[in-house]
Amino acid sequence: MTQNPIRFGLIGTGRIGQVHAASIAADPEATLSWVADPFIEGARGVVERFGGTATESPEQLIASGEVDAVLIASPTPTHVDLIEASVNAGLPVLCEKPIDLDIARVDALRPLVQSAGVPVALGFNRRFDRDFKAVRDRVAAGEIGELEQLIIISRDPAAPPADYVRVSGGIFRDMTIHDFDMARYFFPDIVSVSATGTRAFDPGVREHGDFDTAVTTLRTASGGIVTIVNSRHSAIGYDQRIEAFGAKGMLQVANAPTSLVSASTADAVEAKPAFGAFFLERYAQAYASELAEFIKLARGEASTSPTFEDGRAALILADAAQRSATEGVAVDVAL
Amino acid sequence: MTQNPIRFGLIGTGRIGQVHAASIAADPEATLSWVADPFIEGARGVVERFGGTATESPEQLIASGEVDAVLIASPTPTHVDLIEASVNAGLPVLCEKPIDLDIARVDALRPLVQSAGVPVALGFNRRFDRDFKAVRDRVAAGEIGELEQLIIISRDPAAPPADYVRVSGGIFRDMTIHDFDMARYFFPDIVSVSATGTRAFDPGVREHGDFDTAVTTLRTASGGIVTIVNSRHSAIGYDQRIEAFGAKGMLQVANAPTSLVSASTADAVEAKPAFGAFFLERYAQAYASELAEFIKLARGEASTSPTFEDGRAALILADAAQRSATEGVAVDVAL
Amino acid sequence: MTQNPIRFGLIGTGRIGQVHAASIAADPEATLSWVADPFIEGARGVVERFGGTATESPEQLIASGEVDAVLIASPTPTHVDLIEASVNAGLPVLCEKPIDLDIARVDALRPLVQSAGVPVALGFNRRFDRDFKAVRDRVAAGEIGELEQLIIISRDPAAPPADYVRVSGGIFRDMTIHDFDMARYFFPDIVSVSATGTRAFDPGVREHGDFDTAVTTLRTASGGIVTIVNSRHSAIGYDQRIEAFGAKGMLQVANAPTSLVSASTADAVEAKPAFGAFFLERYAQAYASELAEFIKLARGEASTSPTFEDGRAALILADAAQRSATEGVAVDVAL
Amino acid sequence: MTQNPIRFGLIGTGRIGQVHAASIAADPEATLSWVADPFIEGARGVVERFGGTATESPEQLIASGEVDAVLIASPTPTHVDLIEASVNAGLPVLCEKPIDLDIARVDALRPLVQSAGVPVALGFNRRFDRDFKAVRDRVAAGEIGELEQLIIISRDPAAPPADYVRVSGGIFRDMTIHDFDMARYFFPDIVSVSATGTRAFDPGVREHGDFDTAVTTLRTASGGIVTIVNSRHSAIGYDQRIEAFGAKGMLQVANAPTSLVSASTADAVEAKPAFGAFFLERYAQAYASELAEFIKLARGEASTSPTFEDGRAALILADAAQRSATEGVAVDVAL
């Protein structure tokens, strides 16, 4: 490294904000300069552990003159305004997904982002998972021939609290959105969305028009099909698998084991401990790699960071899935 | 066994007819009495290997007075007439799937079958696969709690000849129909069908309105979702997997290995030989068990053989899938 | 097949004799002509199921003029005399292992066998197991470079009755003898034997100088090492694994699964049903292939059947292992 | 944590010394205070990265008054003197294995260590591997009944340089010594050692009386048998497996995967990337846990750190194995 570290302003110090703070502290190319959270105790706690200056005010952080890039990890409704303020201040942005739950607000922001001289990246961390990335790169290199089918199985260990579900925007915008981006990571040419949602175990989500169980099918212009299988709960633990099926073969990513031990008895053989970790542990490496890639972007170097456009596309797919599941029609999309 | 063997009349001596002939010969509860095929050389070949009397005429077989049950393995368009003739002769029938490609013909036959004093069973052999059955029984016993999601992956090793595709009735009626029955084996309360089909590798199927790649989603009244993933080809060999996901856990059926050997080198570890067998080998045990179960049915004993109604239900689902994939709508079904 | 089937005389109708009778009946190149057992009911039972003439007298069988080959599956102490009588009658022999428990008797028989114009094969069926054979052939073809280490894990599901153990000749001559032959199948140049035996769970075997648990190490002239791990019991079922380790990689044979189903819950994931089958089921294919290979031998065709010399070599290794385990020395062998 | 961090003096800054320096820096209960290496550039490099004072002189480090514990990671011949000096200075010691290559020197040091008021721990890091420890704890808890057989497969990716081999003390004292300690971790009552060594691929080791390939069998007083399979090279990568076989079942530790990806094609299915990491990566977690456990020991708290006696016992087993492999006798040991 011959350059100065990127000075980060971190906005939001919840669960995911703390992950980013730790990644910034651990990356020799980055330092944590300012930390903002209206819940000032949160900001102070992060500063104590990882350094920087704490503030209640994101505006003060952006105006400080001491940050080279902004990492937005605050609640979704604040994202659009914070992206706008950062971009107007000439600061590159890494924003957690989704940009917003309302595509109209995203579209209203879009011209500014497109004309800004600074990059805006979206926090689709799974693109940086070592194994998902390896499969995508091997597919791109032609190892399994033309890609024909992609199956994404994505089930959370346990449903979030009802309060969270209520403001989440629904399973497609809140949870499947990661899978929509993963689908686009493999297939850039999605043209149609067909989704089925049910309430298999949590009748309470019905009042928000939401689902706890969903399957989404995406059709591509080139004849590929993506299948996304979601559940808001999973007794076996965090279930995150991918299967890429091509003309010449198949590449699969298995669940991450929590142990190398298997047990065999008269009742069952080769049993392994349950999959345990949720996303913070499962994707720890991915969050760190995401940050490293964003630093390249902020420096003006070649970077594979997903962009604002990727964030917008995933939201369009989520909206289409919600409509498809509600109205029983396949929904065409133009991304 | 204290009873006389069931004397079978076998109609049709193609690939699947020969499998049934061998099963009949191997089952001590059955004997092969008559074999009919307009291609008389086929009938004679079967008789030479497994015994019985050969004829060109199914009518002669039915009227012979020497058969206790009829096994119909002739081309699909002949099924309805042969079921009708057998039932009118008071003979129990085991008929290969599908009953017919035209639901109108099936419905026209239905009253006769319903009022007949003899059983009509359908050849959904996969219900008798040791492992699929074990998973279904374990699900029914509550091992994984309420069943919420079923994923069926079903890919043939290689696409059939164009001539076959042309008269096959399309991927849903010809290939997915087995998976529709499997779905109903686990979930009897399917209410909606949503399907996506593409031509990923064989543009030639377009002229018949057919697809080479398809994903079908079935919704159940109880909130379950079935996902069926099909391809007409599979470089890795016959791909037949099932995953049953419930509130308390998951049961999976893996592909059948062709070897217990794995190889590890500096390039790759634990590599196994490719999955090779197609349905005749993969489901050899299932065909034998199917026959044994039908013999019980023919004897008037308790039996789990799938029925004419199961055959009709699978065709209704196939029709719905074809319409859904063509028109881009979810199709409600009343089975 | 353009030749007449080989007419077999089967001597011995216990568990393994019945397996051979079934193999003979199922092989179009063979017929069961005579069956001898002093326990005449046994012989009659086999004849009823598979054909032939029953007798109490092996001599009558050999002298009948109606057998082309003799299959000896009677108790071990009878093997030497029956081989002698068969060879003297000019009949090819397939004899179950071991030739005898006493190397002196084997050596006394040896000149006759060597000078006889008819072949004597030994029943080391595991050489014909599809997967063991595949690994051996792939090793021979150089896939993993020079073979350096071979690990054979061989554990029986449950210890035999005490009465059997008493006359068995001990674990090395009775059980490990199969593994000694397997070792020689891979490494023809064994020069030294070192064995350790214990009574881990069955103190009763001590009175016969026997062990219930043993590990044997074989050294080869070329620098290879074979490790054989034995136990007379195995809670997880019949445990039969092989690992061939070479300069360029490794080939492994896993245990035969009894199902393709795996179960995942909050407690354990990917658990499979226990390994269940014992040797009659596990090696069913191997017994049939062994017979087919012997038929070639009996016809004077090229054949890979293990020979009398292989049987003698395995016994020498067993004797050496017994001595090594008892006296605490490595024992050199000249095979 | 309510106590002050332990101030470490680190002696030796080679590969393993650097691992310990990083572990000390990462553990909030420890600080790196002094670093000694006659190769002073090594000491300075470590100090630059992790803090502390660099010196050429271990004596200066011990006498500094600024260290609470000594971590000895210098070459084996220096261990005995450095343990003696540290203990005489009243400092707890964590010493890398082996204590020495000469049991006479170890025995000469033994009375001092036994009478010292400070603990001396040995660096058998594998006891702290999450999965080996889990298996040992589950065995101790009775999950698989009485432990009867333990198989340890331990193969290094590539043979060390000839210069290293020459002074290594031979494969048993240098490499197998870890496995001897692992054997004692499971079975404390080993009474006999039988070893076989060969030169399978590196004839050059013969001049030192050494082997490149070895299998060692350990017998326990209670009837258990341990099998240790070693090779100095492994084309498939670092091969570190354990199988604990008991009266009621089996627990296995598989090799650590380098990826969750598997590939399937027409040639091979479910192939995974090769095992790659050597001990520094494979046992990174174990080294950190080892340090944490030693800190407890240094603080006078309950600790499971292996002791000087464990180090001596492993060396006795290694000596016995060397003699057994050379002389062809089983060697009794009294540990």
PDB file of N, CA and C in Angstrom, chain B residues 235-236 264-275, chain D residues 235-236 264-275:
ATOM      1  N   ALA B 235     -25.891 -33.178 -18.265  1.00  0.00           N
ATOM      2  CA  ALA B 235     -24.547 -33.704 -18.557  1.00  0.00           C
ATOM      3  C   ALA B 235     -24.048 -34.627 -17.455  1.00  0.00           C
ATOM      4  N   ILE B 236     -24.517 -34.416 -16.232  1.00  0.00           N
ATOM      5  CA  ILE B 236     -24.012 -35.219 -15.107  1.00  0.00           C
ATOM      6  C   ILE B 236     -24.745 -36.548 -14.985  1.00  0.00           C
ATOM      7  N   SER B 264      -9.240 -38.462  -5.123  1.00  0.00           N
ATOM      8  CA  SER B 264      -8.687 -37.191  -4.664  1.00  0.00           C
ATOM      9  C   SER B 264      -7.303 -37.010  -5.262  1.00  0.00           C
ATOM     10  N   THR B 265      -7.097 -35.845  -5.825  1.00  0.00           N
ATOM     11  CA  THR B 265      -5.780 -35.519  -6.371  1.00  0.00           C
ATOM     12  C   THR B 265      -5.463 -34.080  -5.980  1.00  0.00           C
ATOM     13  N   ALA B 266      -4.362 -33.588  -6.523  1.00  0.00           N
ATOM     14  CA  ALA B 266      -3.998 -32.202  -6.250  1.00  0.00           C
ATOM     15  C   ALA B 266      -5.005 -31.234  -6.854  1.00  0.00           C
ATOM     16  N   ASP B 267      -5.767 -31.698  -7.841  1.00  0.00           N
ATOM     17  CA  ASP B 267      -6.709 -30.816  -8.522  1.00  0.00           C
ATOM     18  C   ASP B 267      -8.085 -30.799  -7.889  1.00  0.00           C
ATOM     19  N   ALA B 268      -8.522 -31.942  -7.394  1.00  0.00           N
ATOM     20  CA  ALA B 268      -9.878 -32.038  -6.856  1.00  0.00           C
ATOM     21  C   ALA B 268      -9.941 -33.214  -5.904  1.00  0.00           C
ATOM     22  N   VAL B 269     -10.763 -33.103  -4.888  1.00  0.00           N
ATOM     23  CA  VAL B 269     -10.864 -34.193  -3.925  1.00  0.00           C
ATOM     24  C   VAL B 269     -12.279 -34.751  -3.877  1.00  0.00           C
ATOM     25  N   GLU B 270     -12.338 -36.024  -3.533  1.00  0.00           N
ATOM     26  CA  GLU B 270     -13.604 -36.716  -3.297  1.00  0.00           C
ATOM     27  C   GLU B 270     -14.528 -36.699  -4.512  1.00  0.00           C
ATOM     28  N   ALA B 271     -13.931 -36.743  -5.692  1.00  0.00           N
ATOM     29  CA  ALA B 271     -14.713 -36.789  -6.925  1.00  0.00           C
ATOM     30  C   ALA B 271     -15.249 -38.197  -7.134  1.00  0.00           C
ATOM     31  N   LYS B 272     -16.517 -38.286  -7.516  1.00  0.00           N
ATOM     32  CA  LYS B 272     -17.144 -39.595  -7.726  1.00  0.00           C
ATOM     33  C   LYS B 272     -17.503 -39.767  -9.201  1.00  0.00           C
ATOM     34  N   PRO B 273     -17.650 -40.998  -9.637  1.00  0.00           N
ATOM     35  CA  PRO B 273     -18.072 -41.220 -11.029  1.00  0.00           C
ATOM     36  C   PRO B 273     -19.445 -40.600 -11.288  1.00  0.00           C
ATOM     37  N   ALA B 274     -19.663 -40.203 -12.517  1.00  0.00           N
ATOM     38  CA  ALA B 274     -20.903 -39.528 -12.875  1.00  0.00           C
ATOM     39  C   ALA B 274     -22.116 -40.424 -12.648  1.00  0.00           C
ATOM     40  N   PHE B 275     -23.249 -39.774 -12.383  1.00  0.00           N
ATOM     41  CA  PHE B 275     -24.525 -40.483 -12.314  1.00  0.00           C
ATOM     42  C   PHE B 275     -24.848 -40.951 -13.715  1.00  0.00           C
TER      43      PHE B 275
ATOM     44  N   ALA D 235      -0.170 -35.568  -2.026  1.00  0.00           N
ATOM     45  CA  ALA D 235      -0.545 -34.794  -3.220  1.00  0.00           C
ATOM     46  C   ALA D 235      -1.873 -34.077  -3.043  1.00  0.00           C
ATOM     47  N   ILE D 236      -2.745 -34.631  -2.199  1.00  0.00           N
ATOM     48  CA  ILE D 236      -4.077 -34.021  -2.045  1.00  0.00           C
ATOM     49  C   ILE D 236      -4.065 -32.878  -1.041  1.00  0.00           C
ATOM     50  N   SER D 264     -19.728 -30.980 -10.701  1.00  0.00           N
ATOM     51  CA  SER D 264     -20.188 -32.231 -11.303  1.00  0.00           C
ATOM     52  C   SER D 264     -20.211 -32.077 -12.810  1.00  0.00           C
ATOM     53  N   THR D 265     -19.633 -33.045 -13.470  1.00  0.00           N
ATOM     54  CA  THR D 265     -19.650 -33.048 -14.928  1.00  0.00           C
ATOM     55  C   THR D 265     -19.926 -34.475 -15.393  1.00  0.00           C
ATOM     56  N   ALA D 266     -19.817 -34.673 -16.683  1.00  0.00           N
ATOM     57  CA  ALA D 266     -20.023 -36.020 -17.212  1.00  0.00           C
ATOM     58  C   ALA D 266     -18.914 -36.967 -16.759  1.00  0.00           C
ATOM     59  N   ASP D 267     -17.782 -36.413 -16.352  1.00  0.00           N
ATOM     60  CA  ASP D 267     -16.646 -37.247 -15.973  1.00  0.00           C
ATOM     61  C   ASP D 267     -16.633 -37.593 -14.493  1.00  0.00           C
ATOM     62  N   ALA D 268     -17.055 -36.666 -13.664  1.00  0.00           N
ATOM     63  CA  ALA D 268     -16.980 -36.884 -12.222  1.00  0.00           C
ATOM     64  C   ALA D 268     -17.979 -35.969 -11.545  1.00  0.00           C
ATOM     65  N   VAL D 269     -18.532 -36.431 -10.437  1.00  0.00           N
ATOM     66  CA  VAL D 269     -19.513 -35.598  -9.730  1.00  0.00           C
ATOM     67  C   VAL D 269     -19.039 -35.272  -8.319  1.00  0.00           C
ATOM     68  N   GLU D 270     -19.507 -34.126  -7.847  1.00  0.00           N
ATOM     69  CA  GLU D 270     -19.283 -33.683  -6.465  1.00  0.00           C
ATOM     70  C   GLU D 270     -17.800 -33.569  -6.123  1.00  0.00           C
ATOM     71  N   ALA D 271     -16.989 -33.182  -7.101  1.00  0.00           N
ATOM     72  CA  ALA D 271     -15.564 -32.965  -6.863  1.00  0.00           C
ATOM     73  C   ALA D 271     -15.362 -31.636  -6.149  1.00  0.00           C
ATOM     74  N   LYS D 272     -14.498 -31.652  -5.145  1.00  0.00           N
ATOM     75  CA  LYS D 272     -14.239 -30.433  -4.375  1.00  0.00           C
ATOM     76  C   LYS D 272     -12.789 -29.997  -4.581  1.00  0.00           C
ATOM     77  N   PRO D 273     -12.507 -28.719  -4.350  1.00  0.00           N
ATOM     78  CA  PRO D 273     -11.121 -28.267  -4.467  1.00  0.00           C
ATOM     79  C   PRO D 273     -10.217 -29.015  -3.484  1.00  0.00           C
ATOM     80  N   ALA D 274      -8.961 -29.135  -3.844  1.00  0.00           N
ATOM     81  CA  ALA D 274      -8.014 -29.895  -3.025  1.00  0.00           C
ATOM     82  C   ALA D 274      -7.841 -29.262  -1.649  1.00  0.00           C
ATOM     83  N   PHE D 275      -7.511 -30.108  -0.668  1.00  0.00           N
ATOM     84  CA  PHE D 275      -7.144 -29.628   0.661  1.00  0.00           C
ATOM     85  C   PHE D 275      -5.820 -28.899   0.526  1.00  0.00           C
TER      86      PHE D 275
END
